[in-house]
Short mmCIF file of C-alpha atoms in Angstrom, two decimals:
data_model
loop_
_atom_site.label_atom_id
_atom_site.label_comp_id
_atom_site.label_asym_id
_atom_site.label_seq_id
_atom_site.Cartn_x
_atom_site.Cartn_y
_atom_site.Cartn_z
CA MET A 1 3.64 -8.40 -4.49
CA ARG A 2 4.33 -4.87 -3.27
CA PRO A 3 7.46 -2.89 -4.58
CA ALA A 4 9.13 -3.34 -0.99
CA ARG A 5 8.20 -5.28 1.96
CA PRO A 6 9.83 -5.04 5.39
CA ALA A 7 11.01 -7.57 7.38
CA SER A 8 8.49 -6.80 9.78
CA VAL A 9 6.21 -6.53 7.34
CA VAL A 10 4.64 -3.31 8.01
CA ILE A 11 5.25 -2.49 4.38
CA ALA A 12 4.78 0.66 2.92
CA ALA A 13 3.85 3.90 4.09
CA ALA A 14 1.97 6.64 4.30
CA ALA A 15 0.00 8.52 5.97
CA ALA A 16 -0.28 7.78 9.73
CA LEU A 17 -0.57 9.05 12.83
CA ALA A 18 2.51 10.59 14.40
CA ALA A 19 3.09 10.37 17.98
CA VAL A 20 6.51 9.63 17.49
CA THR A 21 7.20 13.10 16.52
CA GLY A 22 4.80 14.28 19.34
CA CYS A 23 2.92 16.20 16.82
CA THR A 24 -1.03 16.19 16.38
CA GLU A 25 -3.60 18.31 14.66
CA LYS A 26 -7.09 18.81 15.84
CA SER A 27 -9.89 16.47 14.46
CA ASP A 28 -12.23 17.70 11.86
CA ALA A 29 -15.27 18.21 14.18
CA LYS A 30 -17.66 17.76 11.40
CA ASP A 31 -16.21 13.98 10.94
CA GLY A 32 -16.82 12.88 14.47
CA ASP A 33 -15.25 10.64 16.82
CA HIS A 34 -14.82 7.73 14.15
CA VAL A 35 -12.40 9.77 11.92
CA ILE A 36 -8.77 9.80 12.41
CA ASN A 37 -6.80 12.54 10.41
CA VAL A 38 -3.61 11.58 9.32
CA THR A 39 -0.91 13.86 7.69
CA ALA A 40 2.06 12.26 6.24
CA THR A 41 5.29 13.95 5.12
CA ASP A 42 8.62 12.49 4.27
CA ASP A 43 9.86 12.23 7.81
CA LYS A 44 6.76 12.42 10.07
CA CYS A 45 3.13 11.82 10.45
CA GLN A 46 0.57 13.80 12.27
CA VAL A 47 -2.60 12.15 13.82
CA SER A 48 -6.09 13.79 15.26
CA LYS A 49 -6.15 11.41 18.19
CA LYS A 50 -4.59 8.51 19.98
CA GLU A 51 -7.72 7.10 21.32
CA PHE A 52 -10.97 6.50 19.45
CA PRO A 53 -14.13 4.51 19.88
CA ALA A 54 -13.93 0.74 18.70
CA GLY A 55 -16.08 0.20 15.74
CA HIS A 56 -15.99 1.44 12.23
CA VAL A 57 -12.94 3.95 12.06
CA GLU A 58 -12.25 5.91 8.94
CA LEU A 59 -8.58 7.38 8.47
CA ALA A 60 -8.56 10.65 6.36
CA VAL A 61 -4.97 10.51 5.16
CA GLU A 62 -3.16 13.43 3.19
CA ASN A 63 0.30 13.23 1.82
CA LYS A 64 2.07 16.26 1.91
CA GLY A 65 5.37 14.82 1.43
CA SER A 66 7.43 14.41 -1.86
CA LYS A 67 7.48 10.48 -1.55
CA VAL A 68 4.54 8.15 -2.32
CA THR A 69 3.74 6.71 1.12
CA GLU A 70 1.43 4.14 2.59
CA VAL A 71 -0.67 3.71 5.94
CA TYR A 72 -1.26 0.66 8.20
CA VAL A 73 -3.35 0.05 11.19
CA LEU A 74 -1.57 -2.86 12.85
CA PHE A 75 -1.95 -5.35 15.52
CA PRO A 76 0.70 -5.32 18.25
CA ASP A 77 2.20 -8.30 16.45
CA ASP A 78 2.35 -6.62 13.19
CA ARG A 79 -0.49 -8.40 11.55
CA VAL A 80 -2.30 -6.11 9.31
CA VAL A 81 -5.91 -4.70 10.43
CA THR A 82 -5.94 -2.40 7.24
CA GLU A 83 -3.78 -0.57 4.77
CA ARG A 84 -3.91 1.62 1.82
CA GLU A 85 -0.92 1.67 -0.64
CA ASN A 86 0.47 4.00 -3.30
CA ILE A 87 -0.94 7.54 -1.84
CA GLY A 88 1.05 10.03 -3.95
CA PRO A 89 2.47 13.33 -3.06
CA GLY A 90 -0.32 15.78 -2.72
CA THR A 91 -3.24 13.27 -2.68
CA LYS A 92 -5.71 12.46 -0.08
CA GLN A 93 -7.40 9.28 0.52
CA ARG A 94 -9.91 7.91 3.17
CA VAL A 95 -10.09 4.27 4.06
CA THR A 96 -12.67 2.61 6.41
CA ALA A 97 -12.04 -0.23 8.76
CA GLU A 98 -13.46 -2.14 11.45
CA VAL A 99 -11.59 -2.13 14.84
CA LYS A 100 -12.16 -3.93 17.82
CA ALA A 101 -11.25 -2.59 21.34
CA GLY A 102 -7.58 -2.84 21.95
CA ASP A 103 -4.10 -1.58 21.38
CA TYR A 104 -2.89 -0.85 17.84
CA GLN A 105 -0.15 0.88 15.92
CA ILE A 106 -0.57 3.04 13.19
CA ALA A 107 2.51 2.93 10.50
CA CYS A 108 3.53 5.32 8.02
CA LYS A 109 6.15 4.42 5.58
CA PRO A 110 7.40 7.41 3.04
CA GLY A 111 9.20 5.72 0.28
CA MET A 112 7.77 2.28 1.00
CA LYS A 113 10.62 0.80 2.74
CA GLY A 114 11.41 -0.13 6.40
CA ASP A 115 9.20 -0.49 9.35
CA GLY A 116 7.95 2.93 9.16
CA ILE A 117 7.08 5.78 11.64
CA ARG A 118 4.89 4.16 14.19
CA GLN A 119 2.36 5.42 16.69
CA ALA A 120 0.78 3.56 19.44
CA VAL A 121 -3.27 4.07 19.31
CA LYS A 122 -6.05 2.66 21.42
CA ALA A 123 -9.65 1.51 20.50
CA THR A 124 -11.95 2.08 23.47
CA GLY A 125 -15.10 0.50 24.48
CA GLY A 126 -16.15 -3.06 24.72
CA LYS A 127 -19.25 -3.32 22.35
CA ALA A 128 -18.89 -5.52 19.24
CA VAL A 129 -19.66 -3.90 15.57
CA LYS A 130 -23.34 -4.73 14.77
CA ARG A 131 -23.29 -6.19 11.22
CA ASP A 132 -25.88 -6.96 8.83
CA PRO A 133 -26.12 -11.02 9.00
CA ARG A 134 -25.66 -10.93 5.37
CA LEU A 135 -21.95 -9.57 5.87
CA ASP A 136 -21.30 -12.33 8.42
CA LYS A 137 -22.26 -14.72 5.68
CA ALA A 138 -20.12 -13.01 3.20
CA VAL A 139 -16.86 -13.13 5.54
CA ALA A 140 -17.64 -16.88 6.36
CA ALA A 141 -17.81 -17.31 2.45
CA TYR A 142 -14.62 -15.38 1.91
CA ARG A 143 -12.84 -17.05 4.62
CA ALA A 144 -13.55 -20.74 2.76
CA TYR A 145 -12.66 -19.07 -0.56
CA ALA A 146 -9.17 -18.03 0.73
CA GLN A 147 -8.60 -21.38 2.44
CA ALA A 148 -9.32 -23.32 -0.87
CA GLN A 149 -7.04 -21.12 -2.75
CA ALA A 150 -4.21 -21.95 -0.38
CA ASP A 151 -5.19 -25.76 -0.55
CA GLU A 152 -5.09 -25.67 -4.36
CA THR A 153 -2.01 -23.86 -4.58
CA LEU A 154 0.19 -26.37 -2.77
CA PRO A 155 0.01 -29.29 -4.99
CA LYS A 156 0.73 -26.71 -7.92
CA ALA A 157 3.68 -25.20 -5.96
CA GLU A 158 4.88 -28.84 -5.09
CA ALA A 159 4.79 -29.61 -8.98
CA PHE A 160 6.90 -26.30 -9.48
CA ALA A 161 9.44 -27.16 -6.84
CA GLU A 162 9.72 -30.92 -7.93
CA ALA A 163 10.63 -29.60 -11.31
CA VAL A 164 13.17 -27.40 -10.09
CA LYS A 165 14.73 -30.16 -7.91
CA ASP A 166 14.80 -32.32 -10.84
CA GLY A 167 16.84 -29.76 -12.80
CA ASP A 168 14.12 -29.64 -15.29
CA LEU A 169 14.21 -26.30 -16.74
CA GLU A 170 11.50 -26.39 -19.21
CA ALA A 171 9.26 -28.13 -16.96
CA ALA A 172 9.79 -25.86 -13.94
CA LYS A 173 8.86 -22.77 -16.44
CA LYS A 174 5.73 -24.24 -17.53
CA ALA A 175 4.96 -24.84 -13.82
CA TYR A 176 5.79 -21.57 -12.36
CA ALA A 177 2.85 -19.21 -13.25
CA PRO A 178 0.12 -21.64 -12.47
CA SER A 179 1.51 -22.25 -8.98
CA ARG A 180 0.93 -18.35 -8.20
CA ILE A 181 -2.63 -17.98 -9.25
CA GLY A 182 -4.28 -18.85 -5.70
CA TRP A 183 -1.63 -16.82 -3.94
CA GLU A 184 -2.35 -13.98 -6.25
CA ARG A 185 -6.02 -14.13 -5.86
CA THR A 186 -5.81 -13.84 -2.05
CA GLU A 187 -2.58 -11.85 -1.58
CA PRO A 188 -4.14 -9.30 1.18
CA VAL A 189 -4.73 -12.34 3.32
CA ALA A 190 -1.21 -13.45 3.14
CA GLU A 191 0.14 -10.21 3.60
CA SER A 192 -1.98 -9.61 6.69
CA PHE A 193 0.23 -11.98 8.60
CA GLY A 194 3.31 -9.88 7.91
CA ASP A 195 5.90 -12.43 7.91
CA ILE A 196 4.92 -14.85 4.95
CA ASP A 197 4.98 -12.60 2.00
CA PRO A 198 8.64 -11.31 2.35
CA LYS A 199 9.70 -14.97 2.07
CA VAL A 200 7.59 -16.21 -0.93
CA ASP A 201 6.73 -13.11 -3.12
CA VAL A 202 9.72 -10.31 -2.68
CA ARG A 203 11.47 -9.08 -5.81
CA GLU A 204 15.13 -8.38 -5.57
CA ASP A 205 14.44 -4.55 -5.38
CA GLY A 206 12.12 -5.11 -2.69
CA LEU A 207 14.65 -6.34 -0.02
CA GLU A 208 15.49 -4.21 2.61
CA ASP A 209 18.68 -2.08 3.10
CA GLY A 210 21.47 -4.47 4.42
CA GLN A 211 19.90 -7.55 2.92
CA ASP A 212 22.07 -9.66 0.66
CA PRO A 213 20.21 -11.12 -2.28
CA ALA A 214 22.74 -14.07 -2.40
CA THR A 215 21.43 -15.10 1.03
CA ASP A 216 18.40 -13.16 1.99
CA TRP A 217 16.31 -13.37 -1.33
CA THR A 218 14.08 -16.20 -1.21
CA GLY A 219 10.61 -17.38 -2.85
CA TRP A 220 9.26 -17.15 -6.31
CA HIS A 221 10.84 -14.47 -8.02
CA ARG A 222 14.49 -15.79 -6.91
CA LEU A 223 13.73 -18.77 -8.74
CA GLU A 224 12.04 -16.81 -11.62
CA LYS A 225 15.33 -15.09 -12.10
CA ALA A 226 17.39 -18.42 -12.20
CA LEU A 227 14.84 -20.05 -14.69
CA TRP A 228 14.55 -17.19 -17.16
CA GLN A 229 17.74 -15.18 -16.76
CA ASP A 230 20.36 -17.26 -15.40
CA LYS A 231 18.97 -20.38 -17.31
CA LYS A 232 20.49 -22.89 -14.80
CA ILE A 233 19.44 -24.59 -11.85
CA GLY A 234 21.95 -25.07 -9.18
CA THR A 235 22.06 -26.44 -5.34
CA ARG A 236 20.87 -23.27 -4.25
CA GLU A 237 17.84 -23.03 -6.27
CA LYS A 238 17.02 -26.78 -5.15
CA GLU A 239 17.22 -25.62 -1.72
CA LEU A 240 14.91 -22.51 -2.12
CA ALA A 241 12.42 -24.77 -3.79
CA ASP A 242 12.11 -26.63 -0.55
CA LEU A 243 11.80 -23.48 1.45
CA LEU A 244 9.21 -22.28 -0.91
CA ILE A 245 7.11 -25.30 -0.29
CA LYS A 246 7.67 -25.05 3.55
CA ASP A 247 6.79 -21.49 3.93
CA LEU A 248 3.40 -21.97 1.77
CA LYS A 249 2.35 -24.79 3.87
CA ASP A 250 2.88 -22.14 6.80
CA TRP A 251 0.51 -19.83 4.63
CA GLN A 252 -1.83 -22.55 4.12
CA SER A 253 -2.05 -23.55 7.81
CA ARG A 254 -3.02 -19.83 9.09
CA VAL A 255 -5.48 -18.86 6.49
CA GLY A 256 -8.13 -20.25 8.72
CA LYS A 257 -7.01 -17.83 11.61
CA ALA A 258 -6.72 -14.71 9.68
CA GLU A 259 -8.72 -11.57 10.75
CA ILE A 260 -11.26 -11.11 8.14
CA THR A 261 -14.15 -8.23 8.14
CA PRO A 262 -16.21 -7.03 5.62
CA THR A 263 -14.05 -3.81 5.32
CA SER A 264 -10.85 -5.79 5.16
CA MET A 265 -12.55 -7.70 2.41
CA ALA A 266 -13.51 -4.35 0.60
CA ASN A 267 -10.22 -3.00 1.19
CA GLY A 268 -8.50 -6.17 0.22
CA ALA A 269 -10.09 -5.77 -3.16
CA LYS A 270 -8.59 -2.35 -3.56
CA GLU A 271 -5.23 -3.66 -2.61
CA LEU A 272 -5.42 -6.19 -5.44
CA LEU A 273 -6.03 -3.33 -7.90
CA ASP A 274 -3.22 -1.49 -6.58
CA GLU A 275 -0.94 -4.51 -7.02
CA VAL A 276 -1.88 -4.71 -10.73
CA ALA A 277 -1.36 -1.05 -11.10
CA THR A 278 1.99 -0.78 -9.45
CA GLY A 279 3.48 -4.17 -10.58
CA LYS A 280 1.80 -6.08 -13.27
CA VAL A 281 0.65 -3.44 -15.66
CA THR A 282 4.45 -1.89 -15.48
CA GLY A 283 5.97 -5.12 -16.16
CA GLU A 284 7.73 -5.28 -13.16
CA GLU A 285 6.14 -7.99 -11.07
CA GLU A 286 7.30 -11.04 -13.50
CA ARG A 287 10.17 -9.07 -15.14
CA TYR A 288 12.08 -12.39 -16.29
CA SER A 289 9.10 -14.55 -17.39
CA HIS A 290 6.69 -11.97 -18.45
CA THR A 291 3.69 -13.89 -17.10
CA ASP A 292 2.29 -10.65 -15.59
CA LEU A 293 -1.13 -10.94 -17.18
CA VAL A 294 -1.47 -14.26 -15.32
CA ASP A 295 -1.02 -12.55 -12.13
CA PHE A 296 -3.04 -9.57 -13.51
CA LYS A 297 -6.09 -11.97 -14.23
CA ALA A 298 -5.75 -13.73 -10.80
CA ASN A 299 -5.63 -10.09 -8.89
CA VAL A 300 -8.74 -9.07 -10.82
CA GLU A 301 -10.60 -12.49 -9.99
CA GLY A 302 -9.72 -12.02 -6.11
CA ALA A 303 -10.89 -8.48 -6.27
CA GLN A 304 -14.33 -9.54 -7.92
CA LYS A 305 -14.68 -12.28 -5.61
CA SER A 306 -14.53 -9.92 -2.50
CA TYR A 307 -16.97 -7.71 -4.30
CA ASP A 308 -19.32 -10.14 -5.35
CA LEU A 309 -19.87 -11.50 -1.78
CA LEU A 310 -20.41 -7.81 -0.40
CA LYS A 311 -22.58 -6.56 -3.33
CA PRO A 312 -25.89 -7.50 -1.92
CA VAL A 313 -25.40 -4.93 1.03
CA ALA A 314 -23.47 -2.48 -1.12
CA LYS A 315 -26.31 -2.21 -3.55
CA GLU A 316 -28.64 -1.30 -0.95
CA ASN A 317 -26.40 1.42 0.50
CA ASP A 318 -25.11 2.89 -2.90
CA ALA A 319 -26.64 1.36 -5.85
CA ALA A 320 -24.83 3.88 -8.22
CA LEU A 321 -21.71 2.62 -6.82
CA VAL A 322 -22.47 -1.05 -7.67
CA THR A 323 -23.83 -0.10 -11.16
CA GLU A 324 -20.46 1.54 -11.84
CA LEU A 325 -18.16 -1.40 -10.34
CA ASP A 326 -20.33 -3.62 -12.41
CA GLU A 327 -19.39 -1.90 -15.47
CA GLN A 328 -15.81 -1.18 -14.77
CA PHE A 329 -15.37 -5.10 -13.83
CA ALA A 330 -16.99 -6.11 -17.06
CA ALA A 331 -14.73 -3.82 -19.15
CA LEU A 332 -11.58 -4.87 -17.55
CA ASP A 333 -12.44 -8.64 -17.88
CA LYS A 334 -13.37 -8.20 -21.62
CA LEU A 335 -9.81 -6.18 -22.16
CA LEU A 336 -7.88 -9.23 -20.65
CA ASP A 337 -9.77 -11.75 -22.53
CA GLN A 338 -8.24 -10.32 -25.77
CA TYR A 339 -4.78 -11.34 -24.30
CA ARG A 340 -5.94 -15.31 -24.18
CA PRO A 341 -7.24 -17.82 -26.45
CA SER A 342 -10.46 -18.67 -24.34
CA THR A 343 -12.15 -17.42 -21.20
CA THR A 344 -11.16 -20.43 -19.14
CA SER A 345 -7.38 -20.60 -20.30
CA TYR A 346 -4.64 -19.10 -18.33
CA ASP A 347 -2.36 -19.20 -21.41
CA PHE A 348 -2.06 -15.58 -21.62
CA THR A 349 0.32 -13.39 -23.92
CA SER A 350 3.65 -12.99 -22.72
CA TYR A 351 3.82 -9.27 -21.29
CA ASP A 352 7.20 -8.46 -23.26
CA LYS A 353 4.83 -8.89 -26.36
CA VAL A 354 2.13 -6.08 -25.27
CA GLY A 355 2.94 -2.75 -26.66
CA LYS A 356 3.06 0.66 -24.79
CA ALA A 357 -0.55 1.71 -26.46
CA ASP A 358 -1.96 -1.57 -25.02
CA ARG A 359 -0.38 -1.24 -21.70
CA LYS A 360 -1.77 2.20 -21.41
CA GLU A 361 -5.19 0.93 -22.25
CA LEU A 362 -4.85 -1.79 -19.44
CA SER A 363 -3.73 0.79 -17.18
CA ASP A 364 -6.46 3.14 -17.64
CA ALA A 365 -9.12 0.30 -17.25
CA VAL A 366 -7.51 -0.65 -13.85
CA ASN A 367 -7.47 2.73 -12.64
CA ALA A 368 -11.11 3.28 -13.78
CA LEU A 369 -11.81 0.54 -11.42
CA ALA A 370 -9.60 1.19 -8.63
CA GLU A 371 -11.44 4.54 -8.04
CA PRO A 372 -14.79 3.42 -7.34
CA LEU A 373 -13.65 0.41 -5.71
CA SER A 374 -11.74 2.40 -3.01
CA LYS A 375 -15.33 3.45 -1.93
CA LEU A 376 -16.61 -0.17 -1.43
CA ALA A 377 -15.81 -0.30 2.24
CA ALA A 378 -17.72 2.81 3.25
CA ALA A 379 -20.74 1.59 1.04
CA VAL A 380 -20.79 -1.73 3.17
CA VAL A 381 -20.90 0.16 6.70
CA LYS A 382 -23.63 2.85 5.72
#
């Protein structure tokens, strides 16, 4: 999960259109109508247009602030159309998205907390995006994959919850990491709904200002702390186990209704690599259980699933990119395999046993994959 997730779920921030400030800047003429130039600072955003043609839209984001930021395109109800996290100070990124005609918000979140700075925008025109039929098949296949992951997660999560409610510390510890694999593989889909991720996957330092960990912190990581750090299961933990299952059933029931497009699949793959870079490689995600490599592998598997489904079209449009992605996925998989007894096992090395040099090697491999993966969305819509 992300370092911090707002209650409204527009997490993170960076780069976005700023009408809130009333500031705009001229669009780069050479980019055309489909590009929105977004300039983010620590306290405002500037956007080049408030209306744009529906279809494939590209956000050209520049972070001129001193804080890491993120940018979101949101439906009016806060569901996520697309996002890009971890845009560092002084850096630029381009994000391609498929947007239907209608009203949206672009949200920037300097420092990655709160609801962010938002701007109302409109996509105009009534024509649907024309897609290669293979991309429609890719979307259908990915939707089925996401649903299957949710369906397979529930029994594993229920086994974890039952162990917690039985007060069986060791059984709960054993069931914890397997219960998270399906979630981690498809996390961008869950996060697109806006309100589920903060309930089930937030870390204590991801709570919003004013939230009390004693009453407002729920989900897997709250239970992780009880099991590994506090080493006890009380009444509150048993209540939280039931609440976790309730929230995961909500996720399971909504997966089939998620807004999924070829570009959201591609951008979601990049988001999963960002999750690895900012949480798993650093050891922050599973700071008590040290099961980070299980999450790490699940994130990579989810990213590769999206890539594999989009690959036939991407290969025709950008063969060099596909060659690089194949090489980098293979290199990262080979590196991860060094930390488990077999390629079918999820019994990974405890991350507190992984030294600094090895963590650096893992981080370098993630970054080597994340950079070309950020170009996948553009490649599938050429």
